[in-house]
Amino acid sequence: MSKANLTGRADPGTPGDRETNVFVIGLDEENARVLERLSWAGTYRFHEVLSPGQLRHGDIGDLMYKARSILDGFDGEIDAIVTYGGFPAPSMVSMLCREYGLPSVSLEAVLKCEHKYWSRLEQREVIDELPNFGIVDLDREKPEPPPGIGFPMWLKPVKPFSAELVCEVDGREEFDRAVREFREGAGRAGDSFDYVLNQVELPAKIADAGGEACLAEEALHGVRAVVEGYVHNGEVVIYGALDSIGYEDSSSVLRHQYPSRLPEDSVRRMQEIAEAVMGRIGYDNATFSIEFFCHPVSGQVCLLAVDPRHAQSHAGLFELVDGVASHEIMVRLGLGENPRWHRRRGRYEIAGKWYLRRFSDAVVTRVPTRGELATIQNRVPGTRIEIVPAEGRRLSDLPQRDGHSFELAQLFVAASTEEEMCRKYDRCVDALRFGFAGPGEEPFPQPAPRGAA
């Protein structure tokens, strides 16, 4: 078993002197480093349970067997099982915690988030800020859009697997093409999802839809934002609101920015919706994130999606602004503790996670060297750069794609003001040197605009 041994400083809330063993499904090197920086007293050991690659490509029945083998083979106390991974990791944590008698959210509550149609039905019981939605009947010879949903609309699996098969359609021709593609690829995550669905008693509508259904939703417009929170003993706490700022004329995300620049009324309404929805779902003892579309003038908000996974990609932003990575919340809840989150104790006022993207496929012929990255980060304080593709790889073969673009790099940029943060980002991008090969390809990616939602 692969283990990452991490030592904290002192935690008055941890009883006894023995090590606290936290098992992380999908632990990777980057997040192990984040966990190492958590400022606790006492000694913690974080143990890997399956790799991110195993989670992406494994059958969930086999993954559960391997996870149990690791846990059963451990000679010591198992204090918590947590994850920041996407499906099937949150469902696995719920099932394993139930088996091993550890604090966690119920599997039914997780599935009410994961199954996008079930989630919409639950949301509709307590809020009005939703798009029209419905299931596309794929059994028909010529499927039609559900009643009351016009173009443009989004088609997506009830359990999206990454961004595959999720697409916006503007007319009948695009709808028919998307349905054909959906029929060809729907089983990619459906079998594993059906396995999890079979572990709970499903409402008739959800049982009929299954794990491979196609959900249609009317397109939403406005500024995209995310609230992150947790529920502890039934109390919903929102610990951050972030903006999702997109590339111009694209649904691809340019950056996530913390804290949000939206008006207080919009943030307050998102919080109210989160409390109502998570209460309705019965979600407890875990973190969550909810994505919205917001109208910056009227303050009106509309719920896009509820995600039961811990948002590991934003942890560094909270560390820069609040002084501690949000992974601490995940671990505290896994131990059955109240996280008691504190805000604005970090070195910076604002931070963004930027996604440098390319919008056409190519083979990568050059990436910035470690020495070049170190030089850039030293010249531009408050930055950290992670290169996504390796030299020689084709961009379309990488998992970091959203259906419209390909990630080249992720840049964490912190500053005192938004304007300063954008300047820092531009300086970093200007210094990054990529090379590509392909018909009609330019030597470097097109400039990355600051974006508009």
Coordinates of C-alpha atoms in Angstrom, one line a residue:
M1 CA 0.0 0.0 0.0
S2 CA 1.3 3.4 -0.9
K3 CA 1.3 5.9 1.9
A4 CA 2.0 9.6 2.3
N5 CA 3.2 10.3 5.8
L6 CA 2.3 13.8 6.9
T7 CA 3.0 15.4 10.2
G8 CA 1.0 18.3 11.7
R9 CA 2.0 20.5 14.7
A10 CA -0.6 20.1 17.5
D11 CA -4.3 19.6 17.7
P12 CA -5.8 20.0 21.1
G13 CA -9.0 18.5 19.7
T14 CA -7.4 15.2 18.9
P15 CA -7.6 12.7 21.8
G16 CA -4.6 10.7 22.8
D17 CA -1.1 10.5 21.4
R18 CA -1.4 7.9 18.7
E19 CA -1.3 8.7 15.0
T20 CA -4.6 9.7 13.4
N21 CA -5.0 7.7 10.2
V22 CA -6.9 9.3 7.4
F23 CA -7.5 7.2 4.2
V24 CA -7.8 9.3 1.0
I25 CA -9.4 7.7 -2.0
G26 CA -7.5 8.9 -5.1
L27 CA -4.6 10.6 -3.2
D28 CA -2.1 12.2 -5.6
E29 CA 1.2 14.0 -5.1
E30 CA -0.1 17.5 -5.5
N31 CA -2.9 17.1 -2.9
A32 CA -0.6 15.2 -0.6
R33 CA 1.5 18.4 -0.5
V34 CA -1.6 20.5 0.2
L35 CA -2.4 18.2 3.1
E36 CA 1.2 18.5 4.4
R37 CA 0.7 22.2 4.8
L38 CA -2.3 21.9 7.1
S39 CA -1.4 23.5 10.4
W40 CA -2.5 21.0 13.0
A41 CA -1.0 19.7 16.3
G42 CA -0.6 16.0 16.6
T43 CA 0.5 13.4 14.1
Y44 CA -1.5 12.6 11.1
R45 CA -0.9 9.9 8.4
F46 CA -2.7 10.2 5.1
H47 CA -2.9 6.9 3.3
E48 CA -3.6 6.4 -0.4
V49 CA -6.5 4.2 -1.3
L50 CA -6.4 3.7 -5.1
S51 CA -4.8 6.1 -7.6
P52 CA -6.6 8.8 -9.6
G53 CA -5.9 6.7 -12.7
Q54 CA -7.6 3.6 -11.2
L55 CA -10.6 5.7 -10.3
R56 CA -11.0 7.0 -13.8
H57 CA -10.7 3.6 -15.6
G58 CA -11.7 1.0 -13.1
D59 CA -15.0 -0.9 -12.6
I60 CA -16.6 0.3 -9.4
G61 CA -17.2 -3.3 -8.1
D62 CA -13.5 -4.0 -8.5
L63 CA -12.6 -0.7 -7.0
M64 CA -14.7 -1.4 -3.9
Y65 CA -13.0 -4.8 -3.6
K66 CA -9.5 -3.3 -3.8
A67 CA -10.4 -0.5 -1.4
R68 CA -11.7 -3.0 1.2
S69 CA -8.6 -5.1 0.8
I70 CA -6.4 -2.0 1.6
L71 CA -8.5 -1.0 4.6
D72 CA -8.8 -4.6 6.0
G73 CA -5.1 -5.1 5.6
F74 CA -4.2 -2.0 7.6
D75 CA -2.8 -2.8 11.1
G76 CA -4.1 0.1 13.1
E77 CA -7.1 2.4 13.7
I78 CA -9.0 3.7 10.6
D79 CA -10.1 7.2 11.7
A80 CA -11.5 8.7 8.5
I81 CA -12.1 7.9 4.9
V82 CA -12.3 11.0 2.6
T83 CA -11.9 12.0 -1.0
Y84 CA -11.7 15.1 -3.3
G85 CA -12.2 12.9 -6.4
G86 CA -15.1 12.9 -8.8
F87 CA -17.4 9.9 -9.5
P88 CA -17.3 7.2 -8.3
A89 CA -15.1 8.4 -5.3
P90 CA -17.9 10.3 -3.3
S91 CA -20.2 7.2 -3.6
M92 CA -17.4 4.9 -2.5
V93 CA -16.6 7.0 0.5
S94 CA -20.2 6.9 1.6
M95 CA -20.5 3.2 1.2
L96 CA -17.1 2.4 2.9
C97 CA -17.8 4.8 5.8
R98 CA -21.1 3.0 6.4
E99 CA -19.4 -0.4 6.4
Y100 CA -16.6 0.8 8.7
G101 CA -18.7 2.8 11.1
L102 CA -17.2 6.2 10.2
P103 CA -18.9 9.7 9.9
S104 CA -20.0 10.5 6.3
V105 CA -22.9 11.6 4.2
S106 CA -25.5 9.0 3.2
L107 CA -25.3 7.4 -0.2
E108 CA -28.8 8.4 -1.0
A109 CA -27.9 12.1 -0.5
V110 CA -24.8 11.7 -2.7
L111 CA -26.9 10.2 -5.4
K112 CA -29.5 13.0 -5.2
C113 CA -26.6 15.3 -6.2
E114 CA -24.8 12.9 -8.7
H115 CA -28.0 11.9 -10.7
K116 CA -28.7 15.2 -12.4
Y117 CA -32.4 14.4 -13.1
W118 CA -33.0 13.2 -9.5
S119 CA -31.2 16.4 -8.3
R120 CA -33.5 18.6 -10.4
L121 CA -36.6 16.9 -9.1
E122 CA -35.4 17.5 -5.5
Q123 CA -34.5 21.1 -6.2
R124 CA -37.9 21.8 -7.7
E125 CA -39.5 20.9 -4.4
V126 CA -37.9 23.9 -2.6
I127 CA -36.8 26.5 -5.1
D128 CA -38.0 28.2 -8.3
E129 CA -34.6 29.3 -9.6
L130 CA -34.2 26.5 -12.1
P131 CA -34.2 26.0 -15.9
N132 CA -36.9 24.0 -17.6
F133 CA -35.7 20.4 -17.8
G134 CA -36.7 16.9 -19.0
I135 CA -35.6 13.5 -20.1
V136 CA -35.1 12.8 -23.8
D137 CA -36.8 9.6 -24.8
L138 CA -34.0 7.7 -26.6
D139 CA -36.2 4.7 -27.2
R140 CA -38.1 6.6 -29.8
E141 CA -37.0 6.1 -33.4
K142 CA -36.6 9.8 -33.8
P143 CA -36.2 11.4 -30.3
E144 CA -37.7 14.8 -29.7
P145 CA -36.8 17.6 -27.2
P146 CA -38.9 17.3 -24.0
P147 CA -42.0 19.5 -23.9
G148 CA -41.5 23.1 -22.9
I149 CA -37.7 23.2 -23.7
G150 CA -36.7 25.2 -26.7
F151 CA -33.4 26.0 -28.4
P152 CA -30.7 26.7 -27.3
M153 CA -30.6 23.8 -24.8
W154 CA -28.0 21.6 -23.1
L155 CA -27.9 17.8 -23.5
K156 CA -26.1 15.9 -20.8
P157 CA -26.0 12.4 -19.3
V158 CA -27.8 12.2 -16.0
K159 CA -24.4 11.3 -14.7
P160 CA -21.8 13.3 -16.7
F161 CA -18.5 11.6 -17.1
S162 CA -16.0 14.5 -17.2
A163 CA -17.3 16.8 -20.0
E164 CA -18.0 14.0 -22.4
L165 CA -21.4 13.9 -24.1
V166 CA -22.3 17.3 -22.6
C167 CA -23.1 19.8 -25.4
E168 CA -25.1 22.9 -26.2
V169 CA -27.4 22.5 -29.2
D170 CA -28.9 25.5 -31.1
G171 CA -31.2 23.7 -33.5
R172 CA -32.8 20.5 -34.7
E173 CA -29.8 19.4 -36.8
E174 CA -27.4 19.8 -33.8
F175 CA -30.0 18.0 -31.6
D176 CA -30.2 15.0 -33.9
R177 CA -26.4 14.8 -34.2
A178 CA -25.9 15.1 -30.4
V179 CA -28.5 12.3 -29.8
R180 CA -26.6 10.0 -32.1
E181 CA -23.4 10.7 -30.3
F182 CA -25.1 10.2 -27.0
R183 CA -26.5 6.8 -28.0
E184 CA -23.0 5.7 -29.1
G185 CA -21.2 6.7 -25.9
A186 CA -23.8 6.7 -23.1
G187 CA -22.6 3.4 -21.6
R188 CA -19.2 4.8 -20.7
A189 CA -20.2 5.7 -17.1
G190 CA -23.7 4.2 -17.1
D191 CA -22.8 0.7 -15.9
S192 CA -20.8 2.0 -12.8
F193 CA -23.5 4.5 -12.0
D194 CA -26.2 1.8 -12.2
Y195 CA -24.2 -0.3 -9.8
V196 CA -24.3 2.5 -7.2
L197 CA -28.0 3.3 -7.9
N198 CA -28.8 -0.3 -7.1
Q199 CA -27.5 0.2 -3.6
V200 CA -30.5 2.4 -2.6
E201 CA -34.2 2.4 -3.0
L202 CA -35.1 4.6 -6.0
P203 CA -38.2 6.7 -6.7
A204 CA -40.1 5.3 -9.7
K205 CA -39.1 8.2 -12.0
I206 CA -35.4 7.7 -11.2
A207 CA -35.6 3.9 -11.6
D208 CA -37.3 4.3 -15.0
A209 CA -34.6 6.7 -16.1
G210 CA -31.7 4.6 -14.9
G211 CA -28.0 5.7 -15.1
E212 CA -27.7 6.2 -18.9
A213 CA -30.6 8.7 -19.6
C214 CA -30.1 11.9 -21.5
L215 CA -31.2 15.1 -19.7
A216 CA -32.2 18.2 -21.6
E217 CA -32.1 21.7 -20.0
E218 CA -32.8 25.1 -21.3
A219 CA -29.7 27.2 -21.7
L220 CA -28.9 29.6 -18.9
H221 CA -27.2 33.0 -19.2
G222 CA -25.4 35.4 -16.9
V223 CA -22.3 35.4 -14.7
R224 CA -21.2 32.0 -13.5
A225 CA -20.5 31.6 -9.8
V226 CA -19.9 28.8 -7.3
V227 CA -20.6 28.6 -3.6
E228 CA -18.7 26.0 -1.5
G229 CA -19.9 24.8 1.8
Y230 CA -20.4 21.9 4.2
V231 CA -23.1 20.5 6.4
H232 CA -22.2 19.4 10.0
N233 CA -24.9 17.9 12.2
G234 CA -27.6 19.4 9.9
E235 CA -26.2 22.9 9.9
V236 CA -25.4 24.2 6.4
V237 CA -22.3 26.5 6.3
I238 CA -21.1 28.4 3.2
Y239 CA -17.4 29.1 3.6
G240 CA -16.8 30.7 0.2
A241 CA -18.3 32.2 -3.0
L242 CA -16.2 32.2 -6.2
D243 CA -16.6 33.6 -9.7
S244 CA -16.2 31.3 -12.7
I245 CA -15.0 33.7 -15.5
G246 CA -15.1 32.4 -19.0
Y247 CA -13.2 33.0 -22.2
E248 CA -14.9 35.4 -24.6
D249 CA -17.4 33.6 -26.9
S250 CA -16.8 30.3 -25.3
S251 CA -18.2 28.2 -22.4
S252 CA -14.7 27.3 -21.4
V253 CA -13.6 28.6 -18.0
L254 CA -10.7 31.1 -18.0
R255 CA -10.4 31.3 -14.2
H256 CA -12.0 30.7 -10.9
Q257 CA -11.7 33.7 -8.6
Y258 CA -12.0 34.0 -4.9
P259 CA -13.7 35.9 -3.3
S260 CA -16.6 36.6 -5.6
R261 CA -17.1 40.1 -6.9
L262 CA -20.9 39.6 -7.1
P263 CA -23.2 41.9 -5.1
E264 CA -24.0 40.8 -1.5
D265 CA -27.6 40.2 -2.4
S266 CA -26.7 37.7 -5.0
V267 CA -24.3 35.9 -2.7
R268 CA -26.9 35.9 0.0
R269 CA -29.5 34.4 -2.3
M270 CA -27.1 31.6 -3.4
Q271 CA -26.5 30.8 0.2
E272 CA -30.3 30.6 0.9
I273 CA -30.8 28.3 -2.1
A274 CA -27.9 26.1 -0.9
E275 CA -29.4 25.8 2.5
A276 CA -32.8 24.9 1.1
V277 CA -31.5 22.4 -1.4
M278 CA -29.0 20.6 0.8
G279 CA -31.6 20.4 3.6
R280 CA -34.1 18.9 1.2
I281 CA -31.6 16.4 -0.1
G282 CA -30.7 15.3 3.5
Y283 CA -27.0 16.1 2.9
D284 CA -24.9 16.0 6.1
N285 CA -21.4 15.6 7.4
A286 CA -19.6 16.4 4.1
T287 CA -18.6 19.3 1.8
F288 CA -20.3 20.3 -1.4
S289 CA -20.3 22.9 -4.1
I290 CA -23.1 24.5 -6.1
E291 CA -22.8 26.3 -9.4
F292 CA -25.1 29.1 -10.4
F293 CA -25.7 31.6 -13.2
C294 CA -26.3 35.1 -11.8
H295 CA -27.6 38.3 -13.4
P296 CA -25.2 41.0 -12.0
V297 CA -27.8 43.8 -12.3
S298 CA -31.0 42.3 -11.1
G299 CA -29.3 39.9 -8.6
Q300 CA -31.4 37.0 -9.9
V301 CA -29.7 33.6 -9.6
C302 CA -30.4 30.2 -11.2
L303 CA -29.0 26.9 -10.0
L304 CA -26.9 25.0 -12.5
A305 CA -25.6 22.0 -10.7
V306 CA -24.9 20.5 -7.2
D307 CA -21.7 18.6 -6.8
P308 CA -21.1 16.3 -3.8
R309 CA -17.3 16.2 -4.3
H310 CA -14.9 18.2 -2.3
A311 CA -13.6 21.0 -4.7
Q312 CA -9.9 20.2 -4.5
S313 CA -9.1 22.5 -7.4
H314 CA -10.0 25.5 -5.3
A315 CA -8.2 24.5 -2.1
G316 CA -5.1 26.6 -3.1
L317 CA -7.3 29.7 -3.5
F318 CA -8.6 29.4 0.1
E319 CA -5.1 28.9 1.3
L320 CA -3.9 32.1 -0.3
V321 CA -6.8 34.3 0.9
D322 CA -8.0 32.6 4.1
G323 CA -4.7 31.2 5.3
V324 CA -5.6 27.5 5.1
A325 CA -6.6 25.1 2.4
S326 CA -10.2 23.9 2.4
H327 CA -8.9 20.3 2.6
E328 CA -8.9 21.0 6.3
I329 CA -12.7 21.1 6.2
M330 CA -12.9 17.7 4.4
V331 CA -10.6 16.0 6.9
R332 CA -12.3 17.5 10.0
L333 CA -15.7 16.3 8.8
G334 CA -14.2 12.9 8.0
L335 CA -13.1 12.7 11.7
G336 CA -16.6 13.8 12.8
E337 CA -15.4 17.2 14.0
N338 CA -16.8 20.7 13.4
P339 CA -14.4 22.5 11.0
R340 CA -14.9 26.0 12.6
W341 CA -13.7 27.8 9.4
H342 CA -12.0 31.2 9.7
R343 CA -11.8 33.7 6.8
R344 CA -9.4 36.2 5.5
R345 CA -6.3 35.2 7.4
G346 CA -4.1 34.7 4.3
R347 CA -1.4 36.8 2.7
Y348 CA -3.5 38.0 -0.2
E349 CA -6.9 39.7 -0.8
I350 CA -7.7 37.9 -4.0
A351 CA -6.6 34.8 -5.8
G352 CA -7.5 33.1 -9.1
K353 CA -6.9 29.7 -10.6
W354 CA -6.4 30.4 -14.3
Y355 CA -6.7 27.8 -17.1
L356 CA -4.5 28.5 -20.1
R357 CA -6.2 26.7 -23.0
R358 CA -5.8 26.0 -26.7
F359 CA -9.0 25.7 -28.8
S360 CA -7.6 23.4 -31.5
D361 CA -6.0 20.0 -31.4
A362 CA -2.3 19.5 -31.9
V363 CA 0.8 17.5 -30.9
V364 CA 2.8 19.2 -28.2
T365 CA 6.4 19.7 -29.4
R366 CA 7.6 21.8 -26.5
V367 CA 6.6 22.7 -22.9
P368 CA 8.2 25.1 -20.5
T369 CA 11.1 23.6 -18.6
R370 CA 11.2 23.5 -14.8
G371 CA 14.0 26.1 -14.8
E372 CA 11.8 28.4 -16.9
L373 CA 8.9 28.0 -14.6
A374 CA 11.0 28.7 -11.5
T375 CA 12.3 31.9 -13.2
I376 CA 8.8 33.1 -14.0
Q377 CA 7.5 32.3 -10.5
N378 CA 10.4 34.1 -8.9
R379 CA 9.9 37.2 -11.1
V380 CA 6.1 37.2 -10.5
P381 CA 5.5 36.7 -6.7
G382 CA 2.3 35.0 -5.6
T383 CA 2.2 32.7 -8.6
R384 CA 2.4 28.9 -9.1
I385 CA 2.3 27.3 -12.5
E386 CA 1.5 23.7 -13.4
I387 CA 2.0 22.4 -16.9
V388 CA -0.7 19.9 -18.1
P389 CA 0.6 18.2 -21.3
A390 CA 3.9 16.4 -21.7
E391 CA 6.1 16.9 -24.7
G392 CA 5.1 14.6 -27.5
R393 CA 1.4 14.2 -26.4
R394 CA -1.6 14.9 -28.5
L395 CA -3.9 17.3 -26.7
S396 CA -7.0 15.3 -27.5
D397 CA -5.6 12.3 -25.7
L398 CA -5.4 14.2 -22.4
P399 CA -8.2 14.0 -19.8
Q400 CA -8.0 17.8 -19.2
R401 CA -10.5 18.9 -21.8
D402 CA -14.0 20.3 -21.6
G403 CA -15.3 19.5 -25.1
H404 CA -14.4 22.9 -26.5
S405 CA -10.7 23.3 -25.5
F406 CA -7.6 21.7 -24.2
E407 CA -5.7 22.7 -21.0
L408 CA -2.1 23.7 -21.4
A409 CA -1.4 25.0 -17.9
Q410 CA -3.0 25.9 -14.6
L411 CA -1.8 29.1 -13.0
F412 CA -2.5 30.1 -9.4
V413 CA -2.2 33.9 -9.1
A414 CA -2.7 35.9 -5.9
A415 CA -2.6 39.7 -5.4
S416 CA -4.0 42.6 -3.5
T417 CA -6.5 43.6 -6.3
E418 CA -8.1 42.0 -9.3
E419 CA -6.3 44.4 -11.7
E420 CA -2.9 43.4 -10.2
M421 CA -3.8 39.7 -10.4
C422 CA -4.7 40.0 -14.1
R423 CA -1.4 41.8 -14.8
K424 CA 0.5 39.0 -13.1
Y425 CA -1.3 36.4 -15.2
D426 CA -0.5 38.2 -18.4
R427 CA 3.2 38.4 -17.4
C428 CA 3.3 34.7 -16.8
V429 CA 1.5 33.8 -20.1
D430 CA 3.8 36.1 -22.0
A431 CA 6.8 34.2 -20.7
L432 CA 5.5 30.6 -21.2
R433 CA 6.9 28.9 -24.3
F434 CA 5.0 26.1 -25.9
G435 CA 5.4 24.5 -29.3
F436 CA 2.8 22.6 -31.4
A437 CA 2.7 20.6 -34.6
G438 CA -0.3 20.2 -36.8
P439 CA -1.8 21.5 -40.1
G440 CA -2.2 25.3 -39.9
E441 CA -1.0 25.4 -36.3
E442 CA 0.5 28.6 -34.8
P443 CA 3.7 28.1 -32.7
F444 CA 2.0 29.4 -29.5
P445 CA -1.5 29.3 -28.2
Q446 CA -3.7 32.2 -29.0
P447 CA -3.6 35.0 -26.3
A448 CA -5.6 34.2 -23.3
P449 CA -8.0 37.1 -22.7
R450 CA -9.1 38.0 -19.2
G451 CA -12.5 36.8 -20.3
A452 CA -16.1 37.7 -19.8
A453 CA -18.7 35.6 -18.3

